[in-house]
CSV table of C-alpha atoms in Angstrom, one decimal:
chain,number,residue,atom,x,y,z
K,1,MET,CA,23.9,-22.7,5.5
K,2,GLN,CA,25.7,-19.4,5.4
K,3,VAL,CA,23.7,-16.4,4.9
K,4,GLN,CA,24.9,-12.9,4.1
K,5,PHE,CA,22.9,-10.2,6.0
K,6,ARG,CA,22.7,-6.5,5.1
K,7,ILE,CA,21.1,-4.7,7.8
K,8,GLU,CA,20.3,-0.9,7.9
K,9,ARG,CA,21.9,0.6,11.0
K,10,PHE,CA,21.3,4.1,12.4
K,11,ASN,CA,22.3,5.4,15.8
K,12,PRO,CA,21.1,9.0,16.1
K,13,ASP,CA,23.9,9.8,18.7
K,14,GLN,CA,26.7,8.7,16.2
K,15,ASP,CA,25.3,8.7,12.6
K,16,THR,CA,24.2,11.4,10.5
K,17,LYS,CA,22.5,9.1,8.0
K,18,PRO,CA,21.7,5.3,7.9
K,19,TRP,CA,24.3,2.9,6.7
K,20,PHE,CA,24.4,-0.9,6.0
K,21,GLY,CA,26.1,-3.3,8.1
K,22,GLU,CA,27.2,-6.8,6.7
K,23,TYR,CA,27.1,-9.9,8.7
K,24,THR,CA,27.7,-13.5,7.7
K,25,VAL,CA,25.9,-16.2,9.9
K,26,ASP,CA,25.7,-19.8,10.0
K,27,VAL,CA,22.1,-20.9,10.3
K,28,GLU,CA,19.8,-24.0,9.6
K,29,PRO,CA,17.6,-23.4,6.5
K,30,THR,CA,14.5,-23.9,8.8
K,31,ASP,CA,15.7,-21.1,11.2
K,32,ARG,CA,13.7,-18.0,11.1
K,33,VAL,CA,15.0,-14.6,10.1
K,34,LEU,CA,14.6,-13.5,13.7
K,35,ASP,CA,16.9,-16.4,14.9
K,36,ALA,CA,19.6,-15.0,12.5
K,37,LEU,CA,19.1,-11.6,14.0
K,38,ASN,CA,19.5,-12.9,17.4
K,39,LEU,CA,22.8,-14.8,16.5
K,40,ILE,CA,24.2,-11.4,15.0
K,41,LYS,CA,23.2,-9.5,18.2
K,42,TRP,CA,24.5,-12.2,20.6
K,43,ARG,CA,27.7,-13.1,18.7
K,44,GLN,CA,28.8,-10.5,16.4
K,45,ASP,CA,27.4,-7.0,17.3
K,46,GLY,CA,25.6,-6.3,20.6
K,47,THR,CA,24.8,-2.9,19.4
K,48,LEU,CA,22.2,-4.2,16.8
K,49,THR,CA,18.9,-2.9,18.0
K,50,PHE,CA,15.4,-4.5,17.1
K,51,ARG,CA,12.3,-5.3,18.8
K,52,ARG,CA,11.1,-8.7,19.5
K,53,SER,CA,9.0,-10.3,22.3
K,54,CYS,CA,7.0,-13.4,21.8
K,55,ALA,CA,8.9,-14.5,18.7
K,56,HIS,CA,5.9,-16.7,17.5
K,57,GLY,CA,4.0,-14.2,15.3
K,58,VAL,CA,1.5,-13.1,18.0
K,59,CYS,CA,2.9,-10.1,19.7
K,60,GLY,CA,3.7,-8.0,16.6
K,61,SER,CA,7.0,-6.5,17.7
K,62,ASP,CA,9.3,-7.5,14.9
K,63,ALA,CA,7.8,-6.1,11.8
K,64,MET,CA,10.5,-4.9,9.5
K,65,ARG,CA,11.4,-4.8,5.7
K,66,ILE,CA,13.0,-8.1,4.7
K,67,ASN,CA,14.2,-8.0,1.1
K,68,GLY,CA,12.1,-4.9,0.5
K,69,ARG,CA,8.7,-6.0,1.9
K,70,ASN,CA,7.2,-5.8,5.3
K,71,ARG,CA,7.3,-9.1,7.2
K,72,LEU,CA,7.5,-10.4,10.7
K,73,ALA,CA,11.1,-11.6,11.2
K,74,CYS,CA,9.7,-14.4,13.5
K,75,LYS,CA,7.5,-15.9,10.7
K,76,GLU,CA,9.9,-15.9,7.9
K,77,LEU,CA,12.2,-18.9,7.2
K,78,VAL,CA,15.8,-18.2,6.0
K,79,ARG,CA,15.4,-20.9,3.3
K,80,ASP,CA,12.8,-18.9,1.6
K,81,TYR,CA,15.1,-16.1,1.0
K,82,GLY,CA,18.3,-17.8,0.0
K,83,SER,CA,21.8,-16.7,0.8
K,84,LYS,CA,21.4,-12.9,0.8
K,85,ILE,CA,19.0,-11.1,3.0
K,86,THR,CA,18.5,-7.3,3.4
K,87,ILE,CA,16.7,-6.1,6.4
K,88,GLU,CA,15.6,-2.5,6.9
K,89,PRO,CA,13.2,-0.8,9.3
K,90,MET,CA,9.6,-0.1,8.3
K,91,LEU,CA,9.0,2.9,6.2
K,92,GLY,CA,7.2,6.2,7.0
K,93,PHE,CA,8.1,6.3,10.8
K,94,ARG,CA,11.0,7.9,12.3
K,95,VAL,CA,13.9,5.5,13.1
K,96,ILE,CA,14.8,5.5,16.8
K,97,LYS,CA,17.7,3.1,16.4
K,98,ASP,CA,18.5,0.6,13.8
K,99,LEU,CA,15.2,-1.4,13.2
K,100,VAL,CA,13.3,0.3,15.9
K,101,VAL,CA,10.8,2.9,14.7
K,102,ASP,CA,8.7,5.4,16.5
K,103,MET,CA,5.2,4.1,16.5
K,104,GLU,CA,3.5,6.9,18.6
K,105,ASP,CA,1.6,8.4,15.6
K,106,PHE,CA,0.6,4.9,14.7
K,107,PHE,CA,-1.1,4.2,18.1
K,108,ALA,CA,-2.6,7.7,18.1
K,109,SER,CA,-4.3,7.1,15.0
K,110,TYR,CA,-5.6,3.8,16.4
K,111,ARG,CA,-7.0,5.6,19.5
K,112,THR,CA,-8.9,8.2,17.5
K,113,LEU,CA,-11.2,5.4,16.3
K,114,GLN,CA,-12.2,4.1,19.7
K,115,PRO,CA,-10.9,0.6,19.4
K,116,TYR,CA,-13.0,-0.7,22.2
K,117,LEU,CA,-16.7,-1.8,22.8
K,118,VAL,CA,-18.9,1.3,23.0
K,119,ASN,CA,-22.2,0.4,24.7
K,120,ASP,CA,-23.7,2.0,27.7
K,121,GLU,CA,-26.7,-0.3,28.0
K,122,PRO,CA,-26.6,-3.1,30.5
K,123,PRO,CA,-26.1,-6.6,29.2
K,124,GLY,CA,-29.4,-8.2,28.2
K,125,VAL,CA,-29.3,-11.9,29.4
K,126,GLY,CA,-27.4,-12.6,32.6
K,127,ARG,CA,-24.0,-10.8,32.4
K,128,GLU,CA,-23.3,-11.5,28.7
K,129,ARG,CA,-24.1,-9.7,25.4
K,130,LEU,CA,-25.1,-12.4,23.2
K,131,GLN,CA,-24.6,-12.5,19.4
K,132,THR,CA,-25.2,-15.2,16.8
K,133,PRO,CA,-22.2,-17.0,15.0
K,134,GLU,CA,-23.4,-15.2,11.8
K,135,GLU,CA,-23.2,-11.8,13.5
K,136,ARG,CA,-19.7,-12.7,14.8
K,137,GLU,CA,-18.6,-13.9,11.3
K,138,ILE,CA,-18.9,-10.4,9.8
K,139,PHE,CA,-16.0,-9.0,11.6
K,140,ASP,CA,-14.1,-12.3,12.3
K,141,ASP,CA,-11.2,-11.5,9.9
K,142,THR,CA,-10.5,-8.1,11.5
K,143,THR,CA,-10.3,-9.5,15.0
K,144,LYS,CA,-7.0,-11.1,14.0
K,145,CYS,CA,-5.0,-7.9,14.0
K,146,ILE,CA,-1.8,-7.8,16.3
K,147,MET,CA,-1.0,-4.1,15.6
K,148,CYS,CA,2.4,-4.8,14.2
K,149,GLY,CA,2.3,-2.0,11.7
K,150,ALA,CA,3.2,-4.0,8.6
K,151,CYS,CA,0.1,-2.9,6.7
K,152,THR,CA,0.2,0.8,7.6
K,153,THR,CA,3.9,1.1,6.7
K,154,ALA,CA,3.6,-0.8,3.4
K,155,CYS,CA,0.9,1.7,2.2
K,156,PRO,CA,2.5,4.3,-0.1
K,157,ILE,CA,-0.2,6.9,1.0
K,158,THR,CA,1.2,6.7,4.7
K,159,TRP,CA,4.8,7.4,3.4
K,160,THR,CA,3.8,10.9,2.1
K,161,ASN,CA,0.6,11.7,4.1
K,162,GLU,CA,1.2,12.0,7.8
K,163,ASP,CA,-2.6,12.6,8.4
K,164,PHE,CA,-3.8,9.4,6.9
K,165,LEU,CA,-5.1,7.1,9.7
K,166,GLY,CA,-3.6,4.0,7.9
K,167,PRO,CA,-4.9,0.5,7.3
K,168,ALA,CA,-4.3,-0.9,10.8
K,169,ALA,CA,-6.4,1.8,12.6
K,170,ILE,CA,-9.2,1.2,10.0
K,171,VAL,CA,-8.9,-2.4,10.5
K,172,ASN,CA,-9.5,-2.1,14.2
K,173,ALA,CA,-12.4,0.2,13.6
K,174,HIS,CA,-13.9,-2.2,11.3
K,175,ARG,CA,-13.7,-4.9,14.1
K,176,PHE,CA,-16.1,-2.8,16.2
K,177,ILE,CA,-18.2,-1.0,13.5
K,178,TYR,CA,-19.7,-4.3,12.3
K,179,ASP,CA,-20.0,-5.8,15.9
K,180,SER,CA,-23.8,-6.1,16.6
K,181,ARG,CA,-23.0,-5.5,20.4
K,182,ASP,CA,-21.4,-2.1,19.7
K,183,HIS,CA,-23.2,1.3,19.5
K,184,GLY,CA,-20.2,3.5,18.5
K,185,ALA,CA,-20.3,2.9,14.8
K,186,ASN,CA,-21.5,6.3,13.8
K,187,GLU,CA,-18.8,8.2,15.8
K,188,ARG,CA,-16.2,6.0,14.1
K,189,LEU,CA,-17.6,6.4,10.6
K,190,ASP,CA,-17.6,10.1,11.1
K,191,VAL,CA,-13.8,10.0,11.6
K,192,LEU,CA,-13.3,7.5,8.8
K,193,ASN,CA,-15.5,9.8,6.4
K,194,SER,CA,-13.0,12.7,7.0
K,195,LYS,CA,-10.2,13.7,4.6
K,196,SER,CA,-7.7,11.5,6.4
K,197,GLY,CA,-10.0,8.6,6.6
K,198,VAL,CA,-10.8,5.8,4.3
K,199,TRP,CA,-11.0,7.9,1.2
K,200,ARG,CA,-7.3,8.1,1.1
K,201,CYS,CA,-7.1,4.5,0.2
K,202,ARG,CA,-6.3,4.0,-3.3
K,203,THR,CA,-6.8,0.3,-3.3
K,204,ILE,CA,-3.2,-0.5,-3.8
K,205,PHE,CA,-3.3,-3.8,-1.9
K,206,ASN,CA,0.1,-3.4,-0.3
K,207,CYS,CA,-1.5,-3.7,3.1
K,208,THR,CA,-3.2,-7.0,2.3
K,209,GLU,CA,0.0,-8.4,0.8
K,210,ALA,CA,2.1,-7.4,3.9
K,211,CYS,CA,-0.4,-8.5,6.7
K,212,PRO,CA,1.3,-11.4,8.4
K,213,ARG,CA,-2.0,-12.5,9.8
K,214,GLY,CA,-3.6,-12.9,6.4
K,215,ILE,CA,-6.2,-10.2,7.1
K,216,GLU,CA,-7.9,-9.0,4.0
K,217,VAL,CA,-7.2,-5.4,4.8
K,218,THR,CA,-8.2,-3.7,1.6
K,219,ARG,CA,-11.6,-5.7,1.8
K,220,ALA,CA,-12.2,-4.2,5.2
K,221,ILE,CA,-11.4,-0.8,4.0
K,222,GLU,CA,-13.7,-1.2,0.9
K,223,GLN,CA,-16.5,-2.4,3.0
K,224,ILE,CA,-16.3,0.7,5.2
K,225,LYS,CA,-16.3,2.9,2.1
K,226,ARG,CA,-19.5,1.2,0.8
K,227,THR,CA,-21.1,1.5,4.2
K,228,LEU,CA,-20.5,5.3,4.1
K,229,LEU,CA,-21.9,5.5,0.6
K,230,THR,CA,-24.9,3.4,1.1
K,231,GLY,CA,-25.5,3.4,4.9
K,232,GLU,CA,-25.8,-0.4,5.0
P,1,MET,CA,9.7,10.8,1.2
P,2,VAL,CA,10.3,10.0,-2.4
P,3,SER,CA,13.0,7.4,-1.6
P,4,SER,CA,10.4,5.3,0.2
P,5,TYR,CA,9.1,4.4,-3.2
P,6,ARG,CA,12.3,2.9,-4.1
P,7,GLY,CA,12.7,1.2,-0.7
P,8,TYR,CA,9.6,-1.0,-1.1
P,9,ARG,CA,9.8,-4.0,-3.5
P,10,ALA,CA,6.6,-3.1,-5.4
P,11,PRO,CA,3.9,-5.9,-5.4
P,12,GLN,CA,1.7,-5.9,-8.7
P,13,GLY,CA,-1.0,-3.8,-6.8
P,14,MET,CA,1.5,-1.0,-6.2
P,15,LEU,CA,2.7,-1.0,-9.8
P,16,SER,CA,-0.7,-0.7,-11.1
P,17,TRP,CA,-1.4,2.3,-8.8
P,18,ALA,CA,2.0,3.9,-9.7
P,19,LEU,CA,1.2,3.6,-13.5
P,20,HIS,CA,-2.3,4.9,-12.8
P,21,ARG,CA,-0.9,8.1,-11.3
P,22,LEU,CA,1.7,8.5,-14.0
P,23,THR,CA,-0.6,8.0,-16.8
P,24,GLY,CA,-3.2,10.3,-15.2
P,25,LEU,CA,-0.7,13.1,-14.8
P,26,GLY,CA,0.5,12.6,-18.3
P,27,VAL,CA,-3.1,12.8,-19.7
P,28,LEU,CA,-3.6,16.0,-17.5
P,29,LEU,CA,-0.5,17.5,-18.9
P,30,PHE,CA,-1.7,17.0,-22.4
P,31,LEU,CA,-5.1,18.4,-21.5
P,32,PHE,CA,-3.4,21.7,-20.5
P,33,LEU,CA,-1.6,21.8,-23.8
P,34,HIS,CA,-4.8,21.1,-25.6
P,35,ILE,CA,-6.6,24.0,-23.7
P,36,ILE,CA,-3.7,26.2,-24.7
P,37,ASP,CA,-3.9,25.4,-28.5
P,38,ILE,CA,-7.7,25.7,-28.6
P,39,PHE,CA,-7.3,28.9,-26.9
P,40,LEU,CA,-5.0,30.1,-29.6
P,41,VAL,CA,-7.9,29.7,-32.1
P,42,GLY,CA,-9.2,33.0,-30.6
P,43,TYR,CA,-6.3,34.7,-32.2
P,44,GLY,CA,-7.4,33.6,-35.8
P,45,PRO,CA,-7.4,30.4,-37.7
P,46,GLU,CA,-4.0,31.3,-39.3
P,47,LEU,CA,-2.0,31.3,-36.1
P,48,PHE,CA,-3.6,27.9,-35.2
P,49,ASP,CA,-2.7,26.4,-38.7
P,50,ASP,CA,0.8,27.9,-38.4
P,51,LEU,CA,1.3,26.1,-35.1
P,52,LEU,CA,-0.1,22.8,-36.3
P,53,PHE,CA,3.5,21.7,-37.4
P,54,ILE,CA,4.2,21.1,-33.8
P,55,TYR,CA,1.6,18.4,-33.7
P,56,HIS,CA,3.1,16.8,-36.9
P,57,HIS,CA,6.7,16.8,-35.6
P,58,PRO,CA,7.9,13.2,-35.2
P,59,ALA,CA,8.8,13.8,-31.5
P,60,PHE,CA,5.2,14.9,-30.9
P,61,VAL,CA,3.7,12.0,-32.8
P,62,VAL,CA,5.7,9.7,-30.5
P,63,GLY,CA,4.3,11.7,-27.5
P,64,GLN,CA,0.8,11.1,-29.0
P,65,ILE,CA,1.4,7.3,-28.9
P,66,ALA,CA,2.5,7.8,-25.3
P,67,LEU,CA,-0.7,9.7,-24.8
P,68,ILE,CA,-2.9,7.0,-26.4
P,69,ALA,CA,-1.2,4.4,-24.1
P,70,SER,CA,-1.8,6.5,-21.0
P,71,VAL,CA,-5.5,7.0,-21.9
P,72,TYR,CA,-6.0,3.2,-22.6
P,73,TYR,CA,-4.2,2.1,-19.5
P,74,HIS,CA,-6.0,4.7,-17.2
P,75,ALA,CA,-9.4,3.8,-18.6
P,76,ALA,CA,-8.9,0.1,-18.3
P,77,ASN,CA,-7.3,0.2,-14.9
P,78,GLY,CA,-9.9,2.7,-13.8
P,79,ILE,CA,-12.7,0.2,-14.5
P,80,ARG,CA,-10.7,-2.4,-12.4
P,81,ILE,CA,-10.6,0.2,-9.5
P,82,ILE,CA,-14.3,0.9,-9.8
P,83,LEU,CA,-15.0,-2.9,-9.6
P,84,VAL,CA,-12.8,-3.2,-6.6
P,85,ASP,CA,-14.6,-0.3,-5.0
P,86,PHE,CA,-18.2,-1.2,-5.8
P,87,TRP,CA,-18.3,-5.0,-6.2
P,88,SER,CA,-18.1,-6.7,-2.8
P,89,ASN,CA,-16.1,-9.5,-4.2
P,90,GLY,CA,-13.9,-7.4,-6.3
P,91,TYR,CA,-11.0,-7.5,-3.7
P,92,LYS,CA,-10.6,-11.3,-4.4
P,93,TYR,CA,-10.0,-10.8,-8.1
P,94,GLU,CA,-7.9,-7.7,-7.7
P,95,ARG,CA,-4.9,-9.5,-9.4
P,96,GLN,CA,-6.9,-11.2,-12.1
P,97,LEU,CA,-8.7,-7.8,-12.8
P,98,PHE,CA,-5.4,-6.3,-13.3
P,99,TYR,CA,-4.4,-8.9,-15.9
P,100,GLY,CA,-7.7,-8.5,-17.4
P,101,ALA,CA,-7.2,-4.7,-17.6
P,102,MET,CA,-3.7,-5.2,-19.2
P,103,THR,CA,-5.1,-7.5,-21.7
P,104,VAL,CA,-7.8,-4.9,-22.7
P,105,PHE,CA,-5.1,-2.4,-22.9
P,106,PHE,CA,-2.9,-4.3,-25.3
P,107,ILE,CA,-5.9,-5.4,-27.5
P,108,ALA,CA,-6.7,-1.7,-27.9
P,109,PHE,CA,-3.3,-0.3,-28.0
P,110,ILE,CA,-1.4,-2.6,-30.4
P,111,PRO,CA,-3.6,-1.8,-33.4
P,112,THR,CA,-3.8,2.0,-32.6
P,113,ALA,CA,0.0,2.2,-32.2
P,114,THR,CA,0.5,0.3,-35.4
P,115,ILE,CA,-1.8,2.7,-37.3
P,116,MET,CA,0.0,5.8,-35.7
P,117,ILE,CA,3.5,4.4,-36.4
P,118,MET,CA,2.6,3.5,-40.0
P,119,ALA,CA,1.4,7.1,-40.4
P,120,LEU,CA,4.4,8.5,-38.8
P,121,LEU,CA,6.8,6.4,-41.1
P,122,ASP,CA,4.8,7.5,-44.2
P,123,GLU,CA,5.5,11.1,-43.3
P,124,LEU,CA,9.3,10.7,-42.8
């Protein structure tokens, strides 16, 4: 099938503002949007710039706006969009070139929440820190995050508030706060209880809608809010 | 980054949030106006009565219908937000709660608007 692509282009060395490039490609309906982007880059315009790595929905490199919503290009089939597809970079971040955005602030927010196991005590039995399946289940959902940025840049709060930590950072804090082996919950909760923490969330649910891994992002944020209120 | 709002195809959750903000701001604006008119009572009941014609002007009555719509929507959706915040399963039913809030909104708003529009037509 023939598909018309409108792709937002921006090269800071040449352009003063972004513009849309139009490309027509022949693809199979079962091809993914990423395949079409590759075809455009390889056969029509080698200057088209975008991130991709594993191309199988695991590395989280190719999050972008596809027809106005954040999606991973490698997980979306062309047939689900029809003959016209508009591709734009994620919102709220500085565009480095075309679909590549500057995610430094995104990772800086992530690092402020200590996204690693905090526990100075030696492991109890043997060399392992044991936990029951029930204890593991509590944070199972948030272990699925691939840090693609789709949730954070789908959130209207992050478009206008640079200080907001954003859904992705909170999801990764959630993954450790409710882990029975971790001892750093209080420090993370202190950061999340600040002005730029969870209280900036207005339960818009754009993050949950955008997450390519199906994480219930708003649920995780709400759970942290309730923990801050009740201490449970 | 106002343009960002246009750049994202709003899911229903984002629409409900945008409406919540707009109606909240609208109600706040009316509240300021209300504070001013009550403040004018201090300059005597005559001045207050003299200015009441503003409230009876058809344009203002239409504004009052919009105000009622704003109050109803903000209240109904506010309950939805409270449920999402405090009920641990609220997130699952966020969409249904929105439709529920809209139903409550229309059940309350249609009769009120009818009464107000009838009164407005009577005056014209």
